Amino acid sequence: MMGKTHALSGALAWLAAVPIIGQERLLGEHAVALSPEQVMAGAVVCAGAAILPDIDHHNGRIANTFGPITNHMCKWIGKVSGGHRHATHSILFAVGIGWAMDTLATHYIWAWWACLFMIVGLGLRGVGLDFEGAEPQSALADCALALIAVWLMRNIDMSFVGFAVTLGCLAHVAGDCLTPRGCPVFWPLPWRVELPVIPRTDGKVERWVVMPVLVLGIAILTVRSVLGDITAQWLTRG
């Protein structure tokens, strides 16, 4: 699937999960009551995290996000993980990277801001907010926008990031399972999960069915999650 589709699916997954994340009876001490600012920040983080599994692709648009830095990083990760759509496209990776980001956000805030900078940059590249083919202008633009986003989120309590990053990665894996080749969801077990209802990346089904549905879902859930029950009742009042 395209980076734009992955990013939108991450934002949708986050907004759909917001009511659950605050439920103490389900999550106990891990439940997080989210403010509107945290909900929106979580959507940004989750959208960026929905691009993260593709850091195993040495020749994709993501690899050029921050120029040589991400280019070499993707090449190295691709070799270590076994190539594109291997270890990074799994539940184990999603949970592991979510736990790692939560640890950084809780105990090592400067390291978390560096990772947030990377995640936001990947998300921007994924949704197409760059100058594709124009380097190094594109990398510099990504850097500037990612820095602005990190600055705007600097005072927000990031206790939710473990959920956001894990959900984003899982949304990516689920999306790729809907395309040919599928994903090794239960890596290191070799079984690949594949349900190819989307026959071709960037094809008509993805562009004219999947993406509009994701955008509509995000619009509806944004009203529900950020503006609250009163607005939702007003919008649905006969």
PDB file of C-alpha atoms in Angstrom:
ATOM      1  CA  MET A   1       0.000   0.000   0.000  1.00  0.00           C
ATOM      2  CA  MET A   2       1.021   3.622  -0.531  1.00  0.00           C
ATOM      3  CA  GLY A   3       2.521   5.672   2.263  1.00  0.00           C
ATOM      4  CA  LYS A   4      -0.479   7.997   2.199  1.00  0.00           C
ATOM      5  CA  THR A   5      -2.859   5.093   2.743  1.00  0.00           C
ATOM      6  CA  HIS A   6      -0.740   3.742   5.592  1.00  0.00           C
ATOM      7  CA  ALA A   7      -0.615   7.142   7.307  1.00  0.00           C
ATOM      8  CA  LEU A   8      -4.382   7.605   7.017  1.00  0.00           C
ATOM      9  CA  SER A   9      -4.979   4.105   8.374  1.00  0.00           C
ATOM     10  CA  GLY A  10      -2.777   4.919  11.374  1.00  0.00           C
ATOM     11  CA  ALA A  11      -4.714   8.092  12.150  1.00  0.00           C
ATOM     12  CA  LEU A  12      -8.013   6.200  11.823  1.00  0.00           C
ATOM     13  CA  ALA A  13      -6.820   3.364  14.061  1.00  0.00           C
ATOM     14  CA  TRP A  14      -5.832   5.865  16.747  1.00  0.00           C
ATOM     15  CA  LEU A  15      -9.107   7.787  16.675  1.00  0.00           C
ATOM     16  CA  ALA A  16     -11.052   4.517  16.804  1.00  0.00           C
ATOM     17  CA  ALA A  17      -9.031   3.359  19.826  1.00  0.00           C
ATOM     18  CA  VAL A  18      -9.288   6.602  21.831  1.00  0.00           C
ATOM     19  CA  PRO A  19     -12.445   5.574  23.771  1.00  0.00           C
ATOM     20  CA  ILE A  20     -10.831   2.250  24.707  1.00  0.00           C
ATOM     21  CA  ILE A  21      -7.488   3.693  25.843  1.00  0.00           C
ATOM     22  CA  GLY A  22      -9.188   5.586  28.666  1.00  0.00           C
ATOM     23  CA  GLN A  23     -11.097   2.572  30.038  1.00  0.00           C
ATOM     24  CA  GLU A  24      -9.649   1.579  33.411  1.00  0.00           C
ATOM     25  CA  ARG A  25     -11.843  -1.521  33.607  1.00  0.00           C
ATOM     26  CA  LEU A  26     -10.159  -2.804  30.440  1.00  0.00           C
ATOM     27  CA  LEU A  27      -6.580  -1.524  30.802  1.00  0.00           C
ATOM     28  CA  GLY A  28      -6.276  -0.991  34.544  1.00  0.00           C
ATOM     29  CA  GLU A  29      -3.340   1.224  35.485  1.00  0.00           C
ATOM     30  CA  HIS A  30      -2.305   1.450  31.834  1.00  0.00           C
ATOM     31  CA  ALA A  31      -5.438   3.395  30.890  1.00  0.00           C
ATOM     32  CA  VAL A  32      -4.834   7.002  29.819  1.00  0.00           C
ATOM     33  CA  ALA A  33      -7.451   9.786  29.976  1.00  0.00           C
ATOM     34  CA  LEU A  34      -6.753  11.879  26.885  1.00  0.00           C
ATOM     35  CA  SER A  35      -7.228  15.609  26.429  1.00  0.00           C
ATOM     36  CA  PRO A  36      -8.179  16.967  22.967  1.00  0.00           C
ATOM     37  CA  GLU A  37      -4.540  18.033  22.502  1.00  0.00           C
ATOM     38  CA  GLN A  38      -3.339  14.511  23.281  1.00  0.00           C
ATOM     39  CA  VAL A  39      -5.893  13.024  20.910  1.00  0.00           C
ATOM     40  CA  MET A  40      -4.626  15.170  18.038  1.00  0.00           C
ATOM     41  CA  ALA A  41      -0.972  14.614  18.924  1.00  0.00           C
ATOM     42  CA  GLY A  42      -1.673  10.885  19.101  1.00  0.00           C
ATOM     43  CA  ALA A  43      -3.187  10.972  15.619  1.00  0.00           C
ATOM     44  CA  VAL A  44      -0.008  12.599  14.290  1.00  0.00           C
ATOM     45  CA  VAL A  45       2.241  10.083  16.069  1.00  0.00           C
ATOM     46  CA  CYS A  46       0.129   7.115  14.995  1.00  0.00           C
ATOM     47  CA  ALA A  47       0.052   8.296  11.371  1.00  0.00           C
ATOM     48  CA  GLY A  48       3.839   8.588  11.381  1.00  0.00           C
ATOM     49  CA  ALA A  49       4.256   5.255  13.139  1.00  0.00           C
ATOM     50  CA  ALA A  50       2.101   3.668  10.431  1.00  0.00           C
ATOM     51  CA  ILE A  51       5.031   4.325   8.085  1.00  0.00           C
ATOM     52  CA  LEU A  52       7.673   2.848  10.411  1.00  0.00           C
ATOM     53  CA  PRO A  53       7.534  -0.783   9.194  1.00  0.00           C
ATOM     54  CA  ASP A  54       8.724   0.404   5.772  1.00  0.00           C
ATOM     55  CA  ILE A  55      12.081   1.459   7.211  1.00  0.00           C
ATOM     56  CA  ASP A  56      13.235  -1.910   5.871  1.00  0.00           C
ATOM     57  CA  HIS A  57      12.822  -0.620   2.288  1.00  0.00           C
ATOM     58  CA  HIS A  58      16.168   0.728   1.073  1.00  0.00           C
ATOM     59  CA  ASN A  59      14.838   2.315  -2.116  1.00  0.00           C
ATOM     60  CA  GLY A  60      11.471   3.789  -1.181  1.00  0.00           C
ATOM     61  CA  ARG A  61      10.392   7.383  -0.651  1.00  0.00           C
ATOM     62  CA  ILE A  62      10.710   6.869   3.094  1.00  0.00           C
ATOM     63  CA  ALA A  63      14.419   6.136   2.745  1.00  0.00           C
ATOM     64  CA  ASN A  64      14.919   9.676   1.407  1.00  0.00           C
ATOM     65  CA  THR A  65      13.023  11.454   4.196  1.00  0.00           C
ATOM     66  CA  PHE A  66      16.126  12.973   5.814  1.00  0.00           C
ATOM     67  CA  GLY A  67      18.573  12.384   2.995  1.00  0.00           C
ATOM     68  CA  PRO A  68      21.637  10.171   3.621  1.00  0.00           C
ATOM     69  CA  ILE A  69      20.679   9.625   7.285  1.00  0.00           C
ATOM     70  CA  THR A  70      17.458   7.727   6.574  1.00  0.00           C
ATOM     71  CA  ASN A  71      18.865   6.248   3.378  1.00  0.00           C
ATOM     72  CA  HIS A  72      21.678   4.448   5.202  1.00  0.00           C
ATOM     73  CA  MET A  73      19.399   3.609   8.139  1.00  0.00           C
ATOM     74  CA  CYS A  74      16.864   1.881   5.865  1.00  0.00           C
ATOM     75  CA  LYS A  75      19.581  -0.056   4.064  1.00  0.00           C
ATOM     76  CA  TRP A  76      21.002  -1.296   7.371  1.00  0.00           C
ATOM     77  CA  ILE A  77      17.606  -2.179   8.848  1.00  0.00           C
ATOM     78  CA  GLY A  78      16.609  -3.960   5.644  1.00  0.00           C
ATOM     79  CA  LYS A  79      19.684  -6.168   5.825  1.00  0.00           C
ATOM     80  CA  VAL A  80      19.259  -6.955   9.524  1.00  0.00           C
ATOM     81  CA  SER A  81      15.516  -7.653   9.267  1.00  0.00           C
ATOM     82  CA  GLY A  82      15.751  -9.928   6.227  1.00  0.00           C
ATOM     83  CA  GLY A  83      14.582  -7.478   3.575  1.00  0.00           C
ATOM     84  CA  HIS A  84      11.330  -5.697   2.787  1.00  0.00           C
ATOM     85  CA  ARG A  85       8.186  -7.079   4.461  1.00  0.00           C
ATOM     86  CA  HIS A  86       9.953  -9.330   6.893  1.00  0.00           C
ATOM     87  CA  ALA A  87      10.706  -8.696  10.599  1.00  0.00           C
ATOM     88  CA  THR A  88       9.445  -5.107  10.696  1.00  0.00           C
ATOM     89  CA  HIS A  89       6.056  -6.217   9.363  1.00  0.00           C
ATOM     90  CA  SER A  90       5.093  -8.238  12.418  1.00  0.00           C
ATOM     91  CA  ILE A  91       3.289  -8.053  15.749  1.00  0.00           C
ATOM     92  CA  LEU A  92       6.580  -8.501  17.574  1.00  0.00           C
ATOM     93  CA  PHE A  93       8.067  -5.408  15.929  1.00  0.00           C
ATOM     94  CA  ALA A  94       4.931  -3.343  16.601  1.00  0.00           C
ATOM     95  CA  VAL A  95       4.854  -4.218  20.287  1.00  0.00           C
ATOM     96  CA  GLY A  96       8.616  -3.896  20.700  1.00  0.00           C
ATOM     97  CA  ILE A  97       8.916  -0.482  19.073  1.00  0.00           C
ATOM     98  CA  GLY A  98       5.845   0.741  20.975  1.00  0.00           C
ATOM     99  CA  TRP A  99       7.394  -0.334  24.273  1.00  0.00           C
ATOM    100  CA  ALA A 100      10.709   1.314  23.324  1.00  0.00           C
ATOM    101  CA  MET A 101       9.067   4.636  22.424  1.00  0.00           C
ATOM    102  CA  ASP A 102       6.996   4.581  25.627  1.00  0.00           C
ATOM    103  CA  THR A 103      10.173   4.050  27.655  1.00  0.00           C
ATOM    104  CA  LEU A 104      11.899   6.970  25.938  1.00  0.00           C
ATOM    105  CA  ALA A 105       8.906   9.303  26.319  1.00  0.00           C
ATOM    106  CA  THR A 106       8.617   8.421  30.017  1.00  0.00           C
ATOM    107  CA  HIS A 107      12.266   8.409  31.084  1.00  0.00           C
ATOM    108  CA  TYR A 108      14.444   9.934  28.335  1.00  0.00           C
ATOM    109  CA  ILE A 109      12.558  12.913  26.976  1.00  0.00           C
ATOM    110  CA  TRP A 110      15.369  14.247  24.748  1.00  0.00           C
ATOM    111  CA  ALA A 111      15.759  10.867  23.065  1.00  0.00           C
ATOM    112  CA  TRP A 112      11.981  10.724  22.625  1.00  0.00           C
ATOM    113  CA  TRP A 113      11.943  14.132  20.948  1.00  0.00           C
ATOM    114  CA  ALA A 114      14.590  12.895  18.504  1.00  0.00           C
ATOM    115  CA  CYS A 115      12.438   9.842  17.731  1.00  0.00           C
ATOM    116  CA  LEU A 116       9.317  12.022  17.466  1.00  0.00           C
ATOM    117  CA  PHE A 117      11.186  14.168  14.946  1.00  0.00           C
ATOM    118  CA  MET A 118      11.880  11.014  12.911  1.00  0.00           C
ATOM    119  CA  ILE A 119       8.318   9.675  13.206  1.00  0.00           C
ATOM    120  CA  VAL A 120       6.735  12.978  12.160  1.00  0.00           C
ATOM    121  CA  GLY A 121       9.150  13.269   9.235  1.00  0.00           C
ATOM    122  CA  LEU A 122       8.222   9.793   8.036  1.00  0.00           C
ATOM    123  CA  GLY A 123       4.544  10.659   8.316  1.00  0.00           C
ATOM    124  CA  LEU A 124       4.984  13.851   6.309  1.00  0.00           C
ATOM    125  CA  ARG A 125       6.823  11.968   3.594  1.00  0.00           C
ATOM    126  CA  GLY A 126       4.185   9.258   3.670  1.00  0.00           C
ATOM    127  CA  VAL A 127       1.237  11.599   3.090  1.00  0.00           C
ATOM    128  CA  GLY A 128       3.116  13.408   0.331  1.00  0.00           C
ATOM    129  CA  LEU A 129       3.924  16.703   2.091  1.00  0.00           C
ATOM    130  CA  ASP A 130       7.304  17.002   0.415  1.00  0.00           C
ATOM    131  CA  PHE A 131       8.912  17.879  -2.905  1.00  0.00           C
ATOM    132  CA  GLU A 132       9.277  14.451  -4.452  1.00  0.00           C
ATOM    133  CA  GLY A 133      12.314  14.198  -6.699  1.00  0.00           C
ATOM    134  CA  ALA A 134      13.761  17.529  -5.532  1.00  0.00           C
ATOM    135  CA  GLU A 135      16.625  16.732  -3.185  1.00  0.00           C
ATOM    136  CA  PRO A 136      17.966  18.071  -0.877  1.00  0.00           C
ATOM    137  CA  GLN A 137      15.047  20.529  -0.794  1.00  0.00           C
ATOM    138  CA  SER A 138      12.611  17.780   0.140  1.00  0.00           C
ATOM    139  CA  ALA A 139      14.732  16.532   3.055  1.00  0.00           C
ATOM    140  CA  LEU A 140      15.205  20.096   4.326  1.00  0.00           C
ATOM    141  CA  ALA A 141      11.457  20.776   4.116  1.00  0.00           C
ATOM    142  CA  ASP A 142      10.733  17.574   6.039  1.00  0.00           C
ATOM    143  CA  CYS A 143      13.238  18.594   8.710  1.00  0.00           C
ATOM    144  CA  ALA A 144      11.691  22.045   9.097  1.00  0.00           C
ATOM    145  CA  LEU A 145       8.115  20.760   9.348  1.00  0.00           C
ATOM    146  CA  ALA A 146       9.098  17.967  11.742  1.00  0.00           C
ATOM    147  CA  LEU A 147      10.899  20.461  13.990  1.00  0.00           C
ATOM    148  CA  ILE A 148       7.807  22.678  14.074  1.00  0.00           C
ATOM    149  CA  ALA A 149       5.620  19.698  14.999  1.00  0.00           C
ATOM    150  CA  VAL A 150       7.991  18.627  17.809  1.00  0.00           C
ATOM    151  CA  TRP A 151       8.057  22.195  19.140  1.00  0.00           C
ATOM    152  CA  LEU A 152       4.236  22.392  19.163  1.00  0.00           C
ATOM    153  CA  MET A 153       3.999  19.075  21.031  1.00  0.00           C
ATOM    154  CA  ARG A 154       6.822  19.747  23.506  1.00  0.00           C
ATOM    155  CA  ASN A 155       4.523  20.441  26.489  1.00  0.00           C
ATOM    156  CA  ILE A 156       1.995  17.669  25.841  1.00  0.00           C
ATOM    157  CA  ASP A 157       1.997  14.687  28.208  1.00  0.00           C
ATOM    158  CA  MET A 158       3.170  11.818  25.997  1.00  0.00           C
ATOM    159  CA  SER A 159       2.141   8.933  28.250  1.00  0.00           C
ATOM    160  CA  PHE A 160       0.038   7.595  25.368  1.00  0.00           C
ATOM    161  CA  VAL A 161       2.822   7.104  22.813  1.00  0.00           C
ATOM    162  CA  GLY A 162       3.253   3.386  23.416  1.00  0.00           C
ATOM    163  CA  PHE A 163      -0.335   2.846  22.304  1.00  0.00           C
ATOM    164  CA  ALA A 164      -0.007   5.224  19.342  1.00  0.00           C
ATOM    165  CA  VAL A 165       3.196   3.735  17.947  1.00  0.00           C
ATOM    166  CA  THR A 166       2.046   0.128  18.351  1.00  0.00           C
ATOM    167  CA  LEU A 167      -1.332   0.872  16.768  1.00  0.00           C
ATOM    168  CA  GLY A 168       0.301   2.656  13.845  1.00  0.00           C
ATOM    169  CA  CYS A 169       2.619  -0.267  13.108  1.00  0.00           C
ATOM    170  CA  LEU A 170      -0.237  -2.775  13.432  1.00  0.00           C
ATOM    171  CA  ALA A 171      -2.360  -0.693  11.032  1.00  0.00           C
ATOM    172  CA  HIS A 172       0.499  -0.836   8.517  1.00  0.00           C
ATOM    173  CA  VAL A 173       0.821  -4.607   8.852  1.00  0.00           C
ATOM    174  CA  ALA A 174      -2.942  -5.094   8.520  1.00  0.00           C
ATOM    175  CA  GLY A 175      -2.982  -2.958   5.384  1.00  0.00           C
ATOM    176  CA  ASP A 176      -0.136  -4.848   3.733  1.00  0.00           C
ATOM    177  CA  CYS A 177      -1.867  -8.145   4.544  1.00  0.00           C
ATOM    178  CA  LEU A 178      -4.631  -6.996   2.198  1.00  0.00           C
ATOM    179  CA  THR A 179      -2.197  -6.926  -0.736  1.00  0.00           C
ATOM    180  CA  PRO A 180      -0.335  -9.682  -2.601  1.00  0.00           C
ATOM    181  CA  ARG A 181       2.650 -11.149  -0.662  1.00  0.00           C
ATOM    182  CA  GLY A 182       1.051 -10.331   2.697  1.00  0.00           C
ATOM    183  CA  CYS A 183       3.194 -10.108   5.846  1.00  0.00           C
ATOM    184  CA  PRO A 184       4.917 -12.486   8.308  1.00  0.00           C
ATOM    185  CA  VAL A 185       2.574 -11.287  11.063  1.00  0.00           C
ATOM    186  CA  PHE A 186       3.849 -13.862  13.571  1.00  0.00           C
ATOM    187  CA  TRP A 187       7.569 -13.413  12.793  1.00  0.00           C
ATOM    188  CA  PRO A 188       9.955 -15.114  13.556  1.00  0.00           C
ATOM    189  CA  LEU A 189       7.555 -17.854  12.440  1.00  0.00           C
ATOM    190  CA  PRO A 190       7.697 -17.940   8.622  1.00  0.00           C
ATOM    191  CA  TRP A 191       3.934 -17.991   7.941  1.00  0.00           C
ATOM    192  CA  ARG A 192       2.659 -15.073   5.874  1.00  0.00           C
ATOM    193  CA  VAL A 193      -0.868 -13.745   6.252  1.00  0.00           C
ATOM    194  CA  GLU A 194      -2.349 -12.702   2.930  1.00  0.00           C
ATOM    195  CA  LEU A 195      -5.867 -11.612   1.965  1.00  0.00           C
ATOM    196  CA  PRO A 196      -5.308  -9.756  -1.338  1.00  0.00           C
ATOM    197  CA  VAL A 197      -8.509  -7.736  -1.637  1.00  0.00           C
ATOM    198  CA  ILE A 198      -6.350  -4.845  -2.903  1.00  0.00           C
ATOM    199  CA  PRO A 199      -4.867  -6.338  -6.078  1.00  0.00           C
ATOM    200  CA  ARG A 200      -2.287  -3.634  -6.799  1.00  0.00           C
ATOM    201  CA  THR A 201      -0.508  -0.908  -4.842  1.00  0.00           C
ATOM    202  CA  ASP A 202      -1.617   2.560  -6.005  1.00  0.00           C
ATOM    203  CA  GLY A 203      -4.343   0.908  -8.079  1.00  0.00           C
ATOM    204  CA  LYS A 204      -7.982   1.901  -8.529  1.00  0.00           C
ATOM    205  CA  VAL A 205      -9.194   0.007  -5.440  1.00  0.00           C
ATOM    206  CA  GLU A 206      -6.694   1.750  -3.174  1.00  0.00           C
ATOM    207  CA  ARG A 207      -7.174   5.203  -4.672  1.00  0.00           C
ATOM    208  CA  TRP A 208     -10.941   5.259  -5.156  1.00  0.00           C
ATOM    209  CA  VAL A 209     -12.244   2.936  -2.462  1.00  0.00           C
ATOM    210  CA  VAL A 210      -9.785   2.512   0.406  1.00  0.00           C
ATOM    211  CA  MET A 211      -8.535   6.092   0.702  1.00  0.00           C
ATOM    212  CA  PRO A 212     -11.970   7.799   0.574  1.00  0.00           C
ATOM    213  CA  VAL A 213     -13.274   5.387   3.225  1.00  0.00           C
ATOM    214  CA  LEU A 214     -10.284   6.166   5.465  1.00  0.00           C
ATOM    215  CA  VAL A 215     -10.733   9.934   5.043  1.00  0.00           C
ATOM    216  CA  LEU A 216     -14.457   9.705   5.830  1.00  0.00           C
ATOM    217  CA  GLY A 217     -13.759   7.564   8.890  1.00  0.00           C
ATOM    218  CA  ILE A 218     -11.155  10.022  10.170  1.00  0.00           C
ATOM    219  CA  ALA A 219     -13.564  12.956   9.736  1.00  0.00           C
ATOM    220  CA  ILE A 220     -16.335  11.181  11.659  1.00  0.00           C
ATOM    221  CA  LEU A 221     -14.101   9.958  14.466  1.00  0.00           C
ATOM    222  CA  THR A 222     -12.387  13.344  14.821  1.00  0.00           C
ATOM    223  CA  VAL A 223     -15.755  14.927  15.558  1.00  0.00           C
ATOM    224  CA  ARG A 224     -16.531  12.114  18.003  1.00  0.00           C
ATOM    225  CA  SER A 225     -13.158  12.043  19.772  1.00  0.00           C
ATOM    226  CA  VAL A 226     -12.066  15.680  19.876  1.00  0.00           C
ATOM    227  CA  LEU A 227     -15.261  17.701  19.929  1.00  0.00           C
ATOM    228  CA  GLY A 228     -17.045  15.342  22.300  1.00  0.00           C
ATOM    229  CA  ASP A 229     -20.433  13.834  22.929  1.00  0.00           C
ATOM    230  CA  ILE A 230     -22.384  17.106  22.899  1.00  0.00           C
ATOM    231  CA  THR A 231     -21.264  18.007  19.373  1.00  0.00           C
ATOM    232  CA  ALA A 232     -21.848  14.462  18.160  1.00  0.00           C
ATOM    233  CA  GLN A 233     -25.403  14.579  19.552  1.00  0.00           C
ATOM    234  CA  TRP A 234     -25.992  17.955  17.924  1.00  0.00           C
ATOM    235  CA  LEU A 235     -24.785  16.671  14.552  1.00  0.00           C
ATOM    236  CA  THR A 236     -27.048  13.625  14.721  1.00  0.00           C
ATOM    237  CA  ARG A 237     -30.095  15.394  16.158  1.00  0.00           C
ATOM    238  CA  GLY A 238     -33.204  15.083  14.042  1.00  0.00           C
TER     239      GLY A 238
END
